[in-house]
Amino acid sequence: MGLQSLVLLLCAVRGAEPKNASLALARSVPLPQRLAAGRRRLSDQYAQIAKLAASDGAVVDRFGYSVAIDGDTVVVGAYGDDDAGSSSGAAYVFRTTDGGATYGQVAKLTASDAAGDDNFGNSVAIAGGTVVVGARYNDDTGSNSGSVYIF
């Protein structure tokens, strides 16, 4: 018996329409209950716990284009920020002290050599106390050669 026949048979047994065969099969298979040590089971029920916004957000900043999280710290890129010229970019650091119910902005990062069209904040990463921010169009070593800044 082929997979398609098995799906149709399962649908017939469960009373599902063949057009929803893959959905019926997915719902009929129980999820594994055992997880690796230290892992928690994610529910299919999600609720928003916070909304972050830049303290100085403006139109076309592109806040949220890149996001990274490590523990209680979130880094958000805004490559369209215009503080040092059009699309010079910025990255914002937020931290929570109450498990995620509220986040406060603790820093706004910009390049020491920021210039228009650098797109600083196009990519962001965080590990422990180190934040890395990419500026894909920074021109230090040639036209649009790019740079990475470490904080």
Short mmCIF file of N, CA and C in Angstrom, two decimals:
data_model
loop_
_atom_site.label_atom_id
_atom_site.label_comp_id
_atom_site.label_asym_id
_atom_site.label_seq_id
_atom_site.Cartn_x
_atom_site.Cartn_y
_atom_site.Cartn_z
N MET A 1 0.86 -1.18 0.00
CA MET A 1 0.00 0.00 0.00
C MET A 1 0.90 1.23 0.00
N GLY A 2 0.66 2.17 -0.91
CA GLY A 2 1.45 3.38 -1.00
C GLY A 2 1.04 4.39 0.07
N LEU A 3 1.87 5.42 0.24
CA LEU A 3 1.61 6.45 1.25
C LEU A 3 0.29 7.16 0.97
N GLN A 4 0.02 7.48 -0.30
CA GLN A 4 -1.22 8.18 -0.63
C GLN A 4 -2.43 7.33 -0.27
N SER A 5 -2.35 6.02 -0.55
CA SER A 5 -3.46 5.13 -0.20
C SER A 5 -3.64 5.07 1.31
N LEU A 6 -2.51 5.04 2.05
CA LEU A 6 -2.57 5.01 3.50
C LEU A 6 -3.21 6.28 4.05
N VAL A 7 -2.85 7.42 3.48
CA VAL A 7 -3.44 8.69 3.91
C VAL A 7 -4.93 8.68 3.65
N LEU A 8 -5.35 8.23 2.48
CA LEU A 8 -6.78 8.18 2.16
C LEU A 8 -7.51 7.22 3.08
N LEU A 9 -6.87 6.08 3.38
CA LEU A 9 -7.48 5.13 4.29
C LEU A 9 -7.63 5.73 5.68
N LEU A 10 -6.59 6.40 6.18
CA LEU A 10 -6.68 7.05 7.48
C LEU A 10 -7.76 8.11 7.49
N CYS A 11 -7.88 8.84 6.39
CA CYS A 11 -8.90 9.89 6.31
C CYS A 11 -10.29 9.27 6.32
N ALA A 12 -10.44 8.18 5.62
CA ALA A 12 -11.74 7.53 5.58
C ALA A 12 -12.12 7.01 6.96
N VAL A 13 -11.13 6.44 7.67
CA VAL A 13 -11.39 5.93 9.01
C VAL A 13 -11.74 7.06 9.96
N ARG A 14 -11.04 8.19 9.83
CA ARG A 14 -11.28 9.31 10.73
C ARG A 14 -12.42 10.21 10.25
N GLY A 15 -12.90 10.00 9.03
CA GLY A 15 -14.01 10.78 8.53
C GLY A 15 -13.61 12.09 7.89
N ALA A 16 -12.35 12.23 7.54
CA ALA A 16 -11.86 13.48 6.93
C ALA A 16 -12.06 13.43 5.43
N GLU A 17 -12.17 14.57 4.83
CA GLU A 17 -12.27 14.68 3.38
C GLU A 17 -10.90 14.44 2.76
N PRO A 18 -10.80 13.76 1.61
CA PRO A 18 -9.51 13.52 0.97
C PRO A 18 -8.74 14.80 0.66
N LYS A 19 -9.43 15.92 0.38
CA LYS A 19 -8.72 17.15 0.07
C LYS A 19 -7.93 17.66 1.27
N ASN A 20 -8.30 17.22 2.47
CA ASN A 20 -7.59 17.61 3.68
C ASN A 20 -6.77 16.44 4.22
N ALA A 21 -6.36 15.55 3.34
CA ALA A 21 -5.70 14.33 3.77
C ALA A 21 -4.44 14.59 4.58
N SER A 22 -3.59 15.49 4.12
CA SER A 22 -2.35 15.72 4.85
C SER A 22 -2.62 16.35 6.20
N LEU A 23 -3.61 17.24 6.29
CA LEU A 23 -3.96 17.85 7.56
C LEU A 23 -4.53 16.80 8.51
N ALA A 24 -5.40 15.92 7.98
CA ALA A 24 -5.98 14.88 8.82
C ALA A 24 -4.91 13.94 9.33
N LEU A 25 -3.94 13.60 8.49
CA LEU A 25 -2.86 12.71 8.91
C LEU A 25 -2.02 13.38 9.99
N ALA A 26 -1.71 14.66 9.79
CA ALA A 26 -0.90 15.37 10.76
C ALA A 26 -1.60 15.44 12.11
N ARG A 27 -2.90 15.64 12.10
CA ARG A 27 -3.64 15.72 13.36
C ARG A 27 -3.84 14.36 14.00
N SER A 28 -3.81 13.28 13.21
CA SER A 28 -4.07 11.96 13.77
C SER A 28 -2.84 11.33 14.39
N VAL A 29 -1.65 11.87 14.11
CA VAL A 29 -0.42 11.31 14.66
C VAL A 29 -0.10 12.03 15.96
N PRO A 30 -0.03 11.30 17.09
CA PRO A 30 0.26 11.96 18.36
C PRO A 30 1.69 12.50 18.37
N LEU A 31 1.87 13.63 19.03
CA LEU A 31 3.19 14.22 19.17
C LEU A 31 4.00 13.42 20.17
N PRO A 32 5.30 13.29 19.95
CA PRO A 32 6.12 12.56 20.91
C PRO A 32 6.10 13.26 22.26
N GLN A 33 6.01 12.49 23.32
CA GLN A 33 5.91 13.06 24.65
C GLN A 33 7.26 13.18 25.33
N ARG A 34 8.24 12.39 24.88
CA ARG A 34 9.55 12.44 25.51
C ARG A 34 10.42 13.46 24.81
N LEU A 35 11.10 14.29 25.59
CA LEU A 35 11.97 15.31 25.05
C LEU A 35 13.37 15.13 25.63
N ALA A 36 14.34 15.67 24.96
CA ALA A 36 15.72 15.60 25.45
C ALA A 36 15.81 16.29 26.80
N ALA A 37 16.74 15.85 27.61
CA ALA A 37 16.93 16.42 28.94
C ALA A 37 17.17 17.92 28.85
N GLY A 38 16.54 18.68 29.72
CA GLY A 38 16.74 20.13 29.75
C GLY A 38 15.88 20.90 28.77
N ARG A 39 15.12 20.20 27.96
CA ARG A 39 14.25 20.87 26.97
C ARG A 39 12.84 20.94 27.51
N ARG A 40 12.15 21.98 27.20
CA ARG A 40 10.75 22.06 27.60
C ARG A 40 9.89 21.95 26.37
N ARG A 41 8.74 21.43 26.54
CA ARG A 41 7.80 21.23 25.44
C ARG A 41 7.16 22.57 25.10
N LEU A 42 7.17 22.91 23.82
CA LEU A 42 6.51 24.13 23.37
C LEU A 42 5.05 23.83 23.09
N SER A 43 4.21 24.66 23.53
CA SER A 43 2.79 24.50 23.31
C SER A 43 2.43 25.09 21.95
N ASP A 44 1.29 24.67 21.43
CA ASP A 44 0.82 25.29 20.20
C ASP A 44 0.02 26.56 20.52
N GLN A 45 -0.01 26.93 21.79
CA GLN A 45 -0.68 28.15 22.22
C GLN A 45 0.37 29.19 22.56
N TYR A 46 0.44 30.26 21.80
CA TYR A 46 1.40 31.33 22.03
C TYR A 46 0.66 32.61 22.38
N ALA A 47 1.25 33.38 23.26
CA ALA A 47 0.67 34.66 23.63
C ALA A 47 1.78 35.71 23.61
N GLN A 48 1.47 36.87 23.10
CA GLN A 48 2.45 37.96 23.08
C GLN A 48 2.72 38.38 24.51
N ILE A 49 4.00 38.49 24.85
CA ILE A 49 4.35 38.91 26.21
C ILE A 49 4.96 40.30 26.24
N ALA A 50 5.44 40.79 25.11
CA ALA A 50 6.03 42.12 25.08
C ALA A 50 6.06 42.65 23.65
N LYS A 51 6.16 43.95 23.52
CA LYS A 51 6.35 44.61 22.23
C LYS A 51 7.47 45.61 22.42
N LEU A 52 8.49 45.52 21.59
CA LEU A 52 9.64 46.41 21.71
C LEU A 52 9.58 47.49 20.64
N ALA A 53 10.00 48.68 21.00
CA ALA A 53 10.08 49.80 20.06
C ALA A 53 11.25 50.67 20.45
N ALA A 54 11.87 51.26 19.46
CA ALA A 54 13.00 52.15 19.72
C ALA A 54 12.53 53.41 20.42
N SER A 55 13.33 53.91 21.35
CA SER A 55 12.95 55.12 22.08
C SER A 55 12.91 56.33 21.16
N ASP A 56 13.64 56.27 20.06
CA ASP A 56 13.67 57.40 19.11
C ASP A 56 13.26 56.96 17.70
N GLY A 57 12.41 55.97 17.62
CA GLY A 57 12.01 55.41 16.33
C GLY A 57 11.42 56.45 15.39
N ALA A 58 11.72 56.27 14.11
CA ALA A 58 11.22 57.18 13.08
C ALA A 58 10.81 56.37 11.85
N VAL A 59 10.10 57.02 10.96
CA VAL A 59 9.65 56.38 9.73
C VAL A 59 10.85 55.83 8.97
N VAL A 60 10.73 54.65 8.44
CA VAL A 60 11.70 53.95 7.59
C VAL A 60 13.01 53.62 8.32
N ASP A 61 13.01 53.52 9.65
CA ASP A 61 14.19 53.09 10.38
C ASP A 61 14.46 51.60 10.16
N ARG A 62 13.44 50.85 9.82
CA ARG A 62 13.53 49.40 9.62
C ARG A 62 13.89 48.68 10.94
N PHE A 63 13.38 49.23 12.04
CA PHE A 63 13.56 48.62 13.35
C PHE A 63 12.95 47.22 13.33
N GLY A 64 13.74 46.24 13.75
CA GLY A 64 13.26 44.86 13.78
C GLY A 64 13.67 44.04 12.57
N TYR A 65 14.40 44.64 11.64
CA TYR A 65 14.83 43.89 10.46
C TYR A 65 15.69 42.70 10.86
N SER A 66 16.53 42.88 11.89
CA SER A 66 17.33 41.79 12.43
C SER A 66 17.15 41.76 13.93
N VAL A 67 17.10 40.56 14.50
CA VAL A 67 16.85 40.40 15.93
C VAL A 67 17.68 39.23 16.44
N ALA A 68 18.22 39.38 17.64
CA ALA A 68 18.93 38.29 18.30
C ALA A 68 18.61 38.34 19.79
N ILE A 69 18.65 37.17 20.43
CA ILE A 69 18.36 37.10 21.85
C ILE A 69 19.34 36.16 22.53
N ASP A 70 19.74 36.52 23.72
CA ASP A 70 20.56 35.65 24.56
C ASP A 70 20.14 35.90 26.00
N GLY A 71 19.51 34.92 26.59
CA GLY A 71 19.02 35.07 27.96
C GLY A 71 18.00 36.18 28.08
N ASP A 72 18.29 37.16 28.92
CA ASP A 72 17.36 38.26 29.17
C ASP A 72 17.64 39.49 28.30
N THR A 73 18.52 39.35 27.30
CA THR A 73 18.91 40.49 26.47
C THR A 73 18.50 40.26 25.02
N VAL A 74 17.91 41.28 24.43
CA VAL A 74 17.48 41.24 23.03
C VAL A 74 18.19 42.37 22.30
N VAL A 75 18.73 42.08 21.12
CA VAL A 75 19.36 43.09 20.27
C VAL A 75 18.52 43.21 19.00
N VAL A 76 18.20 44.44 18.62
CA VAL A 76 17.34 44.69 17.46
C VAL A 76 18.05 45.65 16.51
N GLY A 77 18.17 45.27 15.26
CA GLY A 77 18.78 46.12 14.25
C GLY A 77 17.78 47.06 13.61
N ALA A 78 18.25 48.24 13.26
CA ALA A 78 17.44 49.24 12.56
C ALA A 78 18.35 49.89 11.51
N TYR A 79 18.55 49.17 10.41
CA TYR A 79 19.54 49.63 9.43
C TYR A 79 19.17 50.92 8.73
N GLY A 80 17.93 51.36 8.84
CA GLY A 80 17.51 52.61 8.19
C GLY A 80 17.59 53.83 9.08
N ASP A 81 18.06 53.66 10.33
CA ASP A 81 18.19 54.80 11.24
C ASP A 81 19.07 55.87 10.59
N ASP A 82 18.71 57.14 10.76
CA ASP A 82 19.38 58.25 10.05
C ASP A 82 20.22 59.16 10.94
N ASP A 83 20.58 58.75 12.15
CA ASP A 83 21.31 59.65 13.05
C ASP A 83 22.63 60.15 12.49
N ALA A 84 23.34 59.33 11.71
CA ALA A 84 24.64 59.75 11.16
C ALA A 84 24.59 59.84 9.64
N GLY A 85 23.42 60.09 9.12
CA GLY A 85 23.23 60.16 7.67
C GLY A 85 22.17 59.16 7.25
N SER A 86 21.60 59.34 6.10
CA SER A 86 20.53 58.49 5.62
C SER A 86 20.95 57.02 5.60
N SER A 87 20.19 56.18 6.30
CA SER A 87 20.44 54.74 6.41
C SER A 87 21.82 54.40 6.98
N SER A 88 22.30 55.23 7.89
CA SER A 88 23.57 54.91 8.56
C SER A 88 23.37 53.71 9.48
N GLY A 89 22.20 53.63 10.13
CA GLY A 89 21.83 52.46 10.91
C GLY A 89 22.15 52.54 12.39
N ALA A 90 21.51 51.64 13.13
CA ALA A 90 21.70 51.54 14.58
C ALA A 90 21.27 50.16 15.03
N ALA A 91 21.65 49.81 16.24
CA ALA A 91 21.18 48.59 16.89
C ALA A 91 20.79 48.96 18.32
N TYR A 92 19.71 48.39 18.79
CA TYR A 92 19.18 48.69 20.12
C TYR A 92 19.29 47.46 21.00
N VAL A 93 19.64 47.69 22.26
CA VAL A 93 19.77 46.60 23.22
C VAL A 93 18.67 46.78 24.27
N PHE A 94 17.91 45.72 24.49
CA PHE A 94 16.84 45.71 25.48
C PHE A 94 17.12 44.60 26.49
N ARG A 95 16.71 44.83 27.73
CA ARG A 95 16.91 43.83 28.76
C ARG A 95 15.66 43.73 29.62
N THR A 96 15.39 42.51 30.09
CA THR A 96 14.29 42.29 31.02
C THR A 96 14.85 41.82 32.35
N THR A 97 14.20 42.20 33.43
CA THR A 97 14.60 41.73 34.75
C THR A 97 13.47 40.97 35.43
N ASP A 98 12.34 40.84 34.73
CA ASP A 98 11.18 40.17 35.32
C ASP A 98 10.73 38.95 34.51
N GLY A 99 11.66 38.34 33.80
CA GLY A 99 11.33 37.13 33.05
C GLY A 99 10.69 37.37 31.71
N GLY A 100 10.59 38.59 31.26
CA GLY A 100 10.08 38.87 29.94
C GLY A 100 8.78 39.65 29.88
N ALA A 101 8.20 39.99 31.02
CA ALA A 101 6.95 40.76 31.00
C ALA A 101 7.20 42.18 30.51
N THR A 102 8.34 42.74 30.88
CA THR A 102 8.68 44.09 30.41
C THR A 102 10.16 44.11 30.01
N TYR A 103 10.44 44.88 28.99
CA TYR A 103 11.81 45.07 28.51
C TYR A 103 12.11 46.56 28.51
N GLY A 104 13.31 46.93 28.93
CA GLY A 104 13.72 48.32 28.88
C GLY A 104 14.91 48.47 27.95
N GLN A 105 14.92 49.56 27.20
CA GLN A 105 16.05 49.83 26.31
C GLN A 105 17.23 50.26 27.17
N VAL A 106 18.36 49.58 27.03
CA VAL A 106 19.54 49.90 27.83
C VAL A 106 20.65 50.54 27.01
N ALA A 107 20.58 50.43 25.68
CA ALA A 107 21.62 51.03 24.85
C ALA A 107 21.14 51.19 23.41
N LYS A 108 21.71 52.18 22.75
CA LYS A 108 21.57 52.34 21.31
C LYS A 108 22.99 52.32 20.76
N LEU A 109 23.29 51.35 19.93
CA LEU A 109 24.63 51.20 19.39
C LEU A 109 24.71 51.78 17.99
N THR A 110 25.78 52.51 17.73
CA THR A 110 26.06 53.03 16.40
C THR A 110 27.55 52.82 16.12
N ALA A 111 27.91 52.85 14.87
CA ALA A 111 29.31 52.69 14.50
C ALA A 111 30.10 53.93 14.84
N SER A 112 31.32 53.76 15.28
CA SER A 112 32.18 54.90 15.59
C SER A 112 32.51 55.71 14.34
N ASP A 113 32.47 55.07 13.19
CA ASP A 113 32.74 55.75 11.91
C ASP A 113 31.49 55.79 11.03
N ALA A 114 30.33 55.90 11.66
CA ALA A 114 29.05 55.85 10.95
C ALA A 114 28.97 56.87 9.82
N ALA A 115 28.37 56.41 8.73
CA ALA A 115 28.16 57.28 7.58
C ALA A 115 26.87 56.84 6.87
N GLY A 116 26.34 57.73 6.09
CA GLY A 116 25.12 57.44 5.35
C GLY A 116 25.27 56.19 4.49
N ASP A 117 24.18 55.44 4.39
CA ASP A 117 24.08 54.23 3.57
C ASP A 117 24.96 53.07 4.02
N ASP A 118 25.46 53.08 5.26
CA ASP A 118 26.24 51.94 5.78
C ASP A 118 25.35 50.74 6.08
N ASN A 119 24.11 50.97 6.45
CA ASN A 119 23.17 49.91 6.86
C ASN A 119 23.65 49.14 8.10
N PHE A 120 24.26 49.85 9.03
CA PHE A 120 24.64 49.28 10.32
C PHE A 120 23.36 48.75 10.98
N GLY A 121 23.39 47.51 11.44
CA GLY A 121 22.20 46.90 12.04
C GLY A 121 21.47 45.99 11.09
N ASN A 122 21.99 45.83 9.87
CA ASN A 122 21.38 44.90 8.92
C ASN A 122 21.40 43.48 9.48
N SER A 123 22.43 43.16 10.26
CA SER A 123 22.51 41.87 10.94
C SER A 123 23.01 42.11 12.36
N VAL A 124 22.49 41.33 13.30
CA VAL A 124 22.92 41.43 14.70
C VAL A 124 23.04 40.04 15.29
N ALA A 125 23.92 39.92 16.30
CA ALA A 125 24.07 38.68 17.04
C ALA A 125 24.49 39.03 18.46
N ILE A 126 24.21 38.13 19.38
CA ILE A 126 24.62 38.32 20.77
C ILE A 126 24.99 36.97 21.36
N ALA A 127 26.05 36.95 22.14
CA ALA A 127 26.46 35.78 22.91
C ALA A 127 27.08 36.29 24.20
N GLY A 128 26.43 35.96 25.31
CA GLY A 128 26.90 36.47 26.60
C GLY A 128 26.88 37.98 26.61
N GLY A 129 28.00 38.59 26.92
CA GLY A 129 28.09 40.05 26.96
C GLY A 129 28.61 40.67 25.68
N THR A 130 28.69 39.90 24.61
CA THR A 130 29.23 40.41 23.35
C THR A 130 28.12 40.56 22.31
N VAL A 131 28.04 41.76 21.73
CA VAL A 131 27.09 42.04 20.66
C VAL A 131 27.88 42.28 19.38
N VAL A 132 27.44 41.69 18.29
CA VAL A 132 28.07 41.87 16.99
C VAL A 132 27.03 42.46 16.04
N VAL A 133 27.44 43.50 15.31
CA VAL A 133 26.51 44.19 14.40
C VAL A 133 27.16 44.31 13.03
N GLY A 134 26.43 43.92 12.01
CA GLY A 134 26.92 44.03 10.65
C GLY A 134 26.46 45.31 9.98
N ALA A 135 27.35 45.87 9.15
CA ALA A 135 27.05 47.06 8.34
C ALA A 135 27.41 46.69 6.90
N ARG A 136 26.45 46.17 6.17
CA ARG A 136 26.75 45.55 4.88
C ARG A 136 27.29 46.50 3.82
N TYR A 137 27.04 47.79 3.94
CA TYR A 137 27.51 48.72 2.91
C TYR A 137 28.59 49.68 3.40
N ASN A 138 29.20 49.41 4.55
CA ASN A 138 30.29 50.25 5.03
C ASN A 138 31.42 50.19 4.00
N ASP A 139 32.08 51.33 3.77
CA ASP A 139 33.04 51.46 2.67
C ASP A 139 34.50 51.52 3.10
N ASP A 140 34.87 50.95 4.23
CA ASP A 140 36.25 51.07 4.72
C ASP A 140 37.29 50.50 3.76
N THR A 141 37.00 49.40 3.12
CA THR A 141 38.01 48.77 2.25
C THR A 141 37.57 48.73 0.78
N GLY A 142 36.64 49.55 0.42
CA GLY A 142 36.16 49.59 -0.95
C GLY A 142 34.68 49.85 -1.00
N SER A 143 34.18 50.09 -2.16
CA SER A 143 32.77 50.42 -2.34
C SER A 143 31.88 49.29 -1.84
N ASN A 144 31.07 49.59 -0.82
CA ASN A 144 30.12 48.64 -0.24
C ASN A 144 30.76 47.34 0.22
N SER A 145 31.98 47.42 0.74
CA SER A 145 32.71 46.22 1.16
C SER A 145 32.14 45.60 2.44
N GLY A 146 31.53 46.41 3.30
CA GLY A 146 30.93 45.90 4.53
C GLY A 146 31.90 45.82 5.68
N SER A 147 31.36 45.84 6.89
CA SER A 147 32.14 45.72 8.12
C SER A 147 31.29 45.07 9.19
N VAL A 148 31.97 44.55 10.20
CA VAL A 148 31.32 43.99 11.37
C VAL A 148 31.89 44.69 12.60
N TYR A 149 31.03 45.11 13.51
CA TYR A 149 31.43 45.83 14.72
C TYR A 149 31.13 44.96 15.93
N ILE A 150 32.07 44.92 16.87
CA ILE A 150 31.93 44.11 18.06
C ILE A 150 31.86 45.03 19.28
N PHE A 151 30.86 44.82 20.11
CA PHE A 151 30.65 45.64 21.32
C PHE A 151 30.71 44.73 22.54
#
